[in-house]
Amino acid sequence: MNPKVSICIPTYNGAKFIAEAMESAIRQSYENLEIIVSDDASKDCTLEIIEGYKAQTTIPICIYHHEPNGIGANWNHAIKHSKGDYIKFLFQDDVLEPDCVKEMVAAFQKNKQLGMVTSKREFIVATESCNDKTESWIANYGDLQAGMQLKYDNGVGVINKSLFKLDSFLKSPLNKIGEPSVYMFKKDLIKEVGWFREDLKQILDYEFCYRVLKKQPIAIINKPLVKFRIHPLQATNVNRGNDIGDYAIYNKLIYTDYFWYVNSKTQKRLLKKYNKPVRMFIRIKNKIKSILYK
């Protein structure tokens, strides 16, 4: 039998779009599925809409209530209740193409070394988000692997930890993999890399992916298997003002957890910023130079 895939849908007041997400989940061409909903105390009719789909499919749909404690906690809660071999996230405002799960499982079966499989994504832009700012965002972040010169074999490219050596690794876009709706990963991987960090609000998705990449390669299917919705109430926009602390944590993480993976130029920059003896040496050296060359 094909491995079981858990489609994990974290929800919170998602009534506006959840029907489209659920439709795309139950219409997958892959058969061995379960749908796990983790709800952060929605106050609208999100759960009533989801309940209505139980009579429309033989796919098990399980709803679990979660005490709100940040988006990462809700994501982790969904994973903890899943029984699948693979975790496939689907956010309440996004849509899966009918063959999404099937193609991702096939990529795993073809390459047993993979820890995660992702794909490109298309965009559904809400009318109120149709503006120059959105167009600019799509131009810059529409293809997250555009500058990586990734080679595709039969439509699948593989990223390994050599990504960390690239000069572009710490340049925009910092997220080189994609949002959770575009990836699938082995559930057992959690034992190796840990859970999504619950202290982060904006960057927890790719911070998790890079922990995966340290252990196993990540495949990118070179076609859009997910439609990612852009609208004013999506979590990315709501949390955008809270990301300053995230990036401070992330920059320090690169020094503490990725120092031996990045290139020498980045290592020197990190030492200057985070290593106290090196910073002191540089200050003394600059002071001596200023005295000598007055």
Coordinates of C-alpha atoms in Angstrom, one line a residue:
M1 CA 0.0 0.0 0.0
N2 CA 1.1 3.5 -0.7
P3 CA 2.3 5.5 2.4
K4 CA -0.3 7.5 4.3
V5 CA -0.2 11.3 3.9
S6 CA -1.6 13.6 6.5
I7 CA -2.9 16.8 5.0
C8 CA -2.6 19.1 8.0
I9 CA -4.7 22.3 8.0
P10 CA -4.1 24.8 10.8
T11 CA -7.2 27.0 11.0
Y12 CA -8.4 30.2 12.7
N13 CA -11.4 32.2 11.5
G14 CA -10.9 30.8 8.0
A15 CA -14.5 30.7 6.8
K16 CA -13.9 32.9 3.8
F17 CA -11.6 30.5 2.0
I18 CA -11.7 27.2 3.9
A19 CA -14.2 25.6 1.5
E20 CA -11.7 26.0 -1.4
A21 CA -8.9 24.5 0.6
M22 CA -11.1 21.5 1.7
E23 CA -12.3 20.9 -1.9
S24 CA -8.7 20.7 -3.1
A25 CA -7.8 18.3 -0.3
I26 CA -10.6 15.8 -0.8
R27 CA -10.1 15.9 -4.6
Q28 CA -6.5 14.7 -4.5
S29 CA -5.7 11.9 -7.0
Y30 CA -3.7 10.2 -4.3
E31 CA -5.9 7.9 -2.2
N32 CA -4.2 7.1 1.1
L33 CA -5.0 10.3 3.0
E34 CA -6.2 11.7 6.2
I35 CA -7.1 15.3 6.9
I36 CA -6.0 16.8 10.2
V37 CA -7.5 20.1 11.2
S38 CA -6.0 22.0 14.2
D39 CA -8.3 24.9 15.1
D40 CA -7.1 27.9 17.2
A41 CA -10.5 28.7 18.7
S42 CA -12.2 30.0 15.6
K43 CA -15.1 32.3 16.3
D44 CA -16.7 32.1 12.8
C45 CA -18.2 29.1 11.0
T46 CA -14.9 27.6 9.9
L47 CA -15.5 24.3 11.7
E48 CA -19.1 24.0 10.6
I49 CA -17.9 24.3 7.0
I50 CA -15.3 21.6 7.5
E51 CA -17.8 19.3 9.3
G52 CA -19.9 19.5 6.2
Y53 CA -17.2 17.8 4.1
K54 CA -17.2 14.6 6.2
A55 CA -20.3 13.4 4.3
Q56 CA -18.7 14.1 1.0
T57 CA -15.6 11.9 1.2
T58 CA -14.3 8.6 2.6
I59 CA -11.1 10.4 3.6
P60 CA -11.0 10.6 7.4
I61 CA -11.4 14.3 8.6
C62 CA -10.3 14.8 12.2
I63 CA -10.8 18.1 13.9
Y64 CA -8.7 19.0 17.0
H65 CA -9.2 22.0 19.2
H66 CA -6.1 24.0 20.2
E67 CA -5.7 26.7 22.8
P68 CA -4.2 29.6 20.8
N69 CA -0.5 30.0 21.5
G70 CA 1.0 31.3 18.3
I71 CA 1.0 29.9 14.7
G72 CA 3.9 27.5 15.3
A73 CA 2.1 25.9 18.2
N74 CA -0.9 25.3 16.0
W75 CA 1.2 23.8 13.3
N76 CA 2.9 21.4 15.7
H77 CA -0.4 20.5 17.3
A78 CA -1.6 19.3 13.8
I79 CA 1.5 17.2 13.3
K80 CA 1.2 15.6 16.8
H81 CA -2.3 14.3 15.9
S82 CA -1.3 13.0 12.5
K83 CA -0.9 9.3 11.7
G84 CA 0.7 9.6 8.3
D85 CA 4.1 8.7 7.1
Y86 CA 4.3 12.2 5.4
I87 CA 3.1 15.6 6.5
K88 CA 1.5 17.8 3.8
F89 CA 0.6 21.2 5.0
L90 CA -2.3 23.1 3.5
F91 CA -3.1 26.5 4.9
Q92 CA -6.8 27.5 5.1
D93 CA -6.5 30.1 2.3
D94 CA -4.4 28.1 -0.1
V95 CA -5.3 25.4 -2.7
L96 CA -3.7 22.2 -3.8
E97 CA -3.7 21.1 -7.4
P98 CA -5.3 17.6 -7.9
D99 CA -2.0 15.8 -8.4
C100 CA 0.0 17.6 -5.7
V101 CA 0.2 14.9 -3.2
K102 CA 0.6 12.2 -5.8
E103 CA 3.6 13.9 -7.5
M104 CA 5.3 14.7 -4.2
V105 CA 5.0 11.1 -3.0
A106 CA 6.4 9.9 -6.3
A107 CA 9.4 12.2 -5.8
F108 CA 10.0 10.7 -2.4
Q109 CA 9.8 7.2 -3.8
K110 CA 12.2 7.9 -6.6
N111 CA 14.8 9.4 -4.2
K112 CA 14.9 7.8 -0.8
Q113 CA 17.5 10.3 0.5
L114 CA 15.1 13.2 0.5
G115 CA 13.8 14.7 3.7
M116 CA 11.3 17.1 2.1
V117 CA 9.7 17.7 -1.3
T118 CA 8.3 21.1 -2.4
S119 CA 7.1 22.7 -5.6
K120 CA 6.7 26.0 -7.3
R121 CA 3.5 27.9 -6.6
E122 CA 1.0 30.1 -8.4
F123 CA -0.8 33.1 -6.8
I124 CA -4.4 33.9 -6.2
V125 CA -4.5 37.7 -5.6
A126 CA -7.5 39.1 -3.7
T127 CA -9.0 42.1 -5.4
E128 CA -8.1 44.3 -2.4
S129 CA -4.5 43.2 -2.8
C130 CA -4.2 44.0 -6.5
N131 CA -1.7 46.9 -6.4
D132 CA 1.9 47.8 -7.2
K133 CA 3.2 46.5 -3.9
T134 CA 1.8 43.0 -4.6
E135 CA 3.1 43.0 -8.1
S136 CA 6.5 44.0 -6.8
W137 CA 6.4 41.2 -4.2
I138 CA 5.5 38.6 -6.8
A139 CA 8.3 39.8 -9.1
N140 CA 10.8 39.5 -6.3
Y141 CA 9.5 36.4 -4.5
G142 CA 7.4 34.6 -7.1
D143 CA 10.2 32.1 -7.9
L144 CA 12.3 31.6 -4.7
Q145 CA 14.9 29.4 -6.5
A146 CA 15.3 31.8 -9.5
G147 CA 18.9 32.9 -8.6
M148 CA 20.2 29.4 -7.6
Q149 CA 20.9 28.0 -11.1
L150 CA 19.2 24.8 -10.0
K151 CA 19.4 21.9 -12.4
Y152 CA 16.2 19.9 -13.0
D153 CA 16.1 16.2 -13.9
N154 CA 12.7 15.2 -15.2
G155 CA 11.2 18.3 -13.7
V156 CA 12.7 17.8 -10.2
G157 CA 15.7 19.7 -8.8
V158 CA 17.5 18.8 -5.6
I159 CA 18.9 21.3 -3.0
N160 CA 21.5 20.1 -0.6
K161 CA 23.4 21.8 2.2
S162 CA 25.8 23.3 -0.3
L163 CA 23.1 26.0 -0.4
F164 CA 24.6 27.4 2.8
K165 CA 27.9 28.1 1.0
L166 CA 26.3 30.4 -1.6
D167 CA 26.8 34.2 -1.3
S168 CA 23.1 34.5 -2.0
F169 CA 22.1 32.3 1.0
L170 CA 21.7 35.3 3.3
K171 CA 20.4 37.6 0.6
S172 CA 16.8 38.3 -0.3
P173 CA 14.7 36.2 -0.5
L174 CA 15.9 34.6 2.7
N175 CA 13.3 31.9 2.2
K176 CA 14.8 29.7 -0.6
I177 CA 12.3 26.8 -0.1
G178 CA 8.7 28.1 0.2
E179 CA 5.8 28.4 2.5
P180 CA 4.5 25.4 4.4
S181 CA 1.6 24.9 1.9
V182 CA 4.1 24.0 -0.8
Y183 CA 6.0 21.3 1.1
M184 CA 5.7 17.7 2.3
F185 CA 8.1 16.1 4.7
K186 CA 8.7 12.8 6.4
K187 CA 7.0 12.8 9.8
D188 CA 9.9 10.9 11.3
L189 CA 12.1 13.8 10.5
I190 CA 10.7 15.6 13.5
K191 CA 12.7 13.2 15.7
E192 CA 15.9 14.4 14.1
V193 CA 15.3 18.2 13.5
G194 CA 12.7 19.0 16.2
W195 CA 9.4 20.9 15.9
F196 CA 8.6 24.3 14.4
R197 CA 9.9 27.0 16.7
E198 CA 7.0 28.5 18.6
D199 CA 8.9 31.6 19.6
L200 CA 9.1 32.8 16.0
K201 CA 6.2 34.5 14.1
Q202 CA 7.5 35.2 10.6
I203 CA 10.4 33.0 9.7
L204 CA 9.6 29.7 11.4
D205 CA 8.8 28.0 8.0
Y206 CA 12.2 28.4 6.4
E207 CA 14.1 28.1 9.7
F208 CA 12.6 24.7 10.0
C209 CA 13.5 23.9 6.3
Y210 CA 17.1 24.7 6.9
R211 CA 17.3 22.4 9.9
V212 CA 15.9 19.7 7.5
L213 CA 18.5 20.6 4.9
K214 CA 21.4 20.1 7.3
K215 CA 20.2 16.4 7.6
Q216 CA 18.7 15.5 4.2
P217 CA 18.3 17.1 0.7
I218 CA 15.1 18.9 -0.4
A219 CA 13.6 18.4 -3.8
I220 CA 11.8 21.1 -5.8
I221 CA 9.2 20.1 -8.4
N222 CA 9.6 22.6 -11.2
K223 CA 5.9 23.3 -11.6
P224 CA 3.2 24.9 -9.5
L225 CA 1.3 22.3 -7.5
V226 CA -0.1 24.8 -5.0
K227 CA -2.0 28.1 -5.3
F228 CA -0.8 30.5 -2.7
R229 CA -3.4 33.2 -1.8
I230 CA -2.4 36.8 -1.2
H231 CA -4.9 38.8 0.8
P232 CA -4.7 41.4 3.6
L233 CA -5.6 39.0 6.4
Q234 CA -3.1 36.2 5.7
A235 CA -0.7 35.5 8.5
T236 CA 2.3 36.8 6.6
N237 CA 0.7 40.3 6.4
V238 CA -0.7 40.2 9.9
N239 CA 2.7 39.3 11.4
R240 CA 4.8 41.5 9.3
G241 CA 5.2 44.1 12.0
N242 CA 6.4 41.5 14.5
D243 CA 9.3 40.2 12.4
I244 CA 12.2 42.4 13.8
G245 CA 12.8 40.0 16.7
D246 CA 12.6 37.0 14.4
Y247 CA 15.5 38.3 12.2
A248 CA 17.6 39.1 15.2
I249 CA 17.2 35.5 16.4
Y250 CA 17.8 34.2 12.9
N251 CA 21.1 36.1 12.4
K252 CA 22.4 34.8 15.7
L253 CA 21.3 31.3 14.7
I254 CA 23.4 31.4 11.5
Y255 CA 26.4 32.1 13.7
T256 CA 25.6 29.4 16.4
D257 CA 24.2 26.6 14.2
Y258 CA 25.4 27.2 10.7
F259 CA 28.9 28.7 11.1
W260 CA 30.7 25.6 9.6
Y261 CA 28.2 25.4 6.7
V262 CA 28.5 28.9 5.3
N263 CA 31.4 30.2 3.2
S264 CA 34.6 31.8 4.6
K265 CA 33.4 35.4 3.8
T266 CA 30.2 34.9 5.7
Q267 CA 32.2 33.3 8.6
K268 CA 34.4 36.4 8.9
R269 CA 31.4 38.7 8.9
L270 CA 29.7 36.5 11.6
L271 CA 32.9 36.5 13.7
K272 CA 33.1 40.3 13.6
K273 CA 29.5 40.6 14.7
Y274 CA 29.1 37.9 17.3
N275 CA 32.5 36.9 18.6
K276 CA 33.5 39.2 21.4
P277 CA 37.3 38.6 21.3
V278 CA 37.4 39.2 17.5
R279 CA 35.3 42.4 17.9
M280 CA 37.7 43.6 20.6
F281 CA 40.8 42.8 18.5
I282 CA 39.3 44.7 15.5
R283 CA 38.6 47.7 17.8
I284 CA 42.1 47.7 19.2
K285 CA 43.6 47.3 15.7
N286 CA 41.5 50.2 14.4
K287 CA 42.5 52.4 17.4
I288 CA 46.2 51.7 16.8
K289 CA 45.8 52.5 13.1
S290 CA 44.1 55.8 13.9
I291 CA 47.0 56.8 16.2
L292 CA 49.7 55.8 13.8
Y293 CA 48.2 57.5 10.8
K294 CA 47.0 60.7 12.3

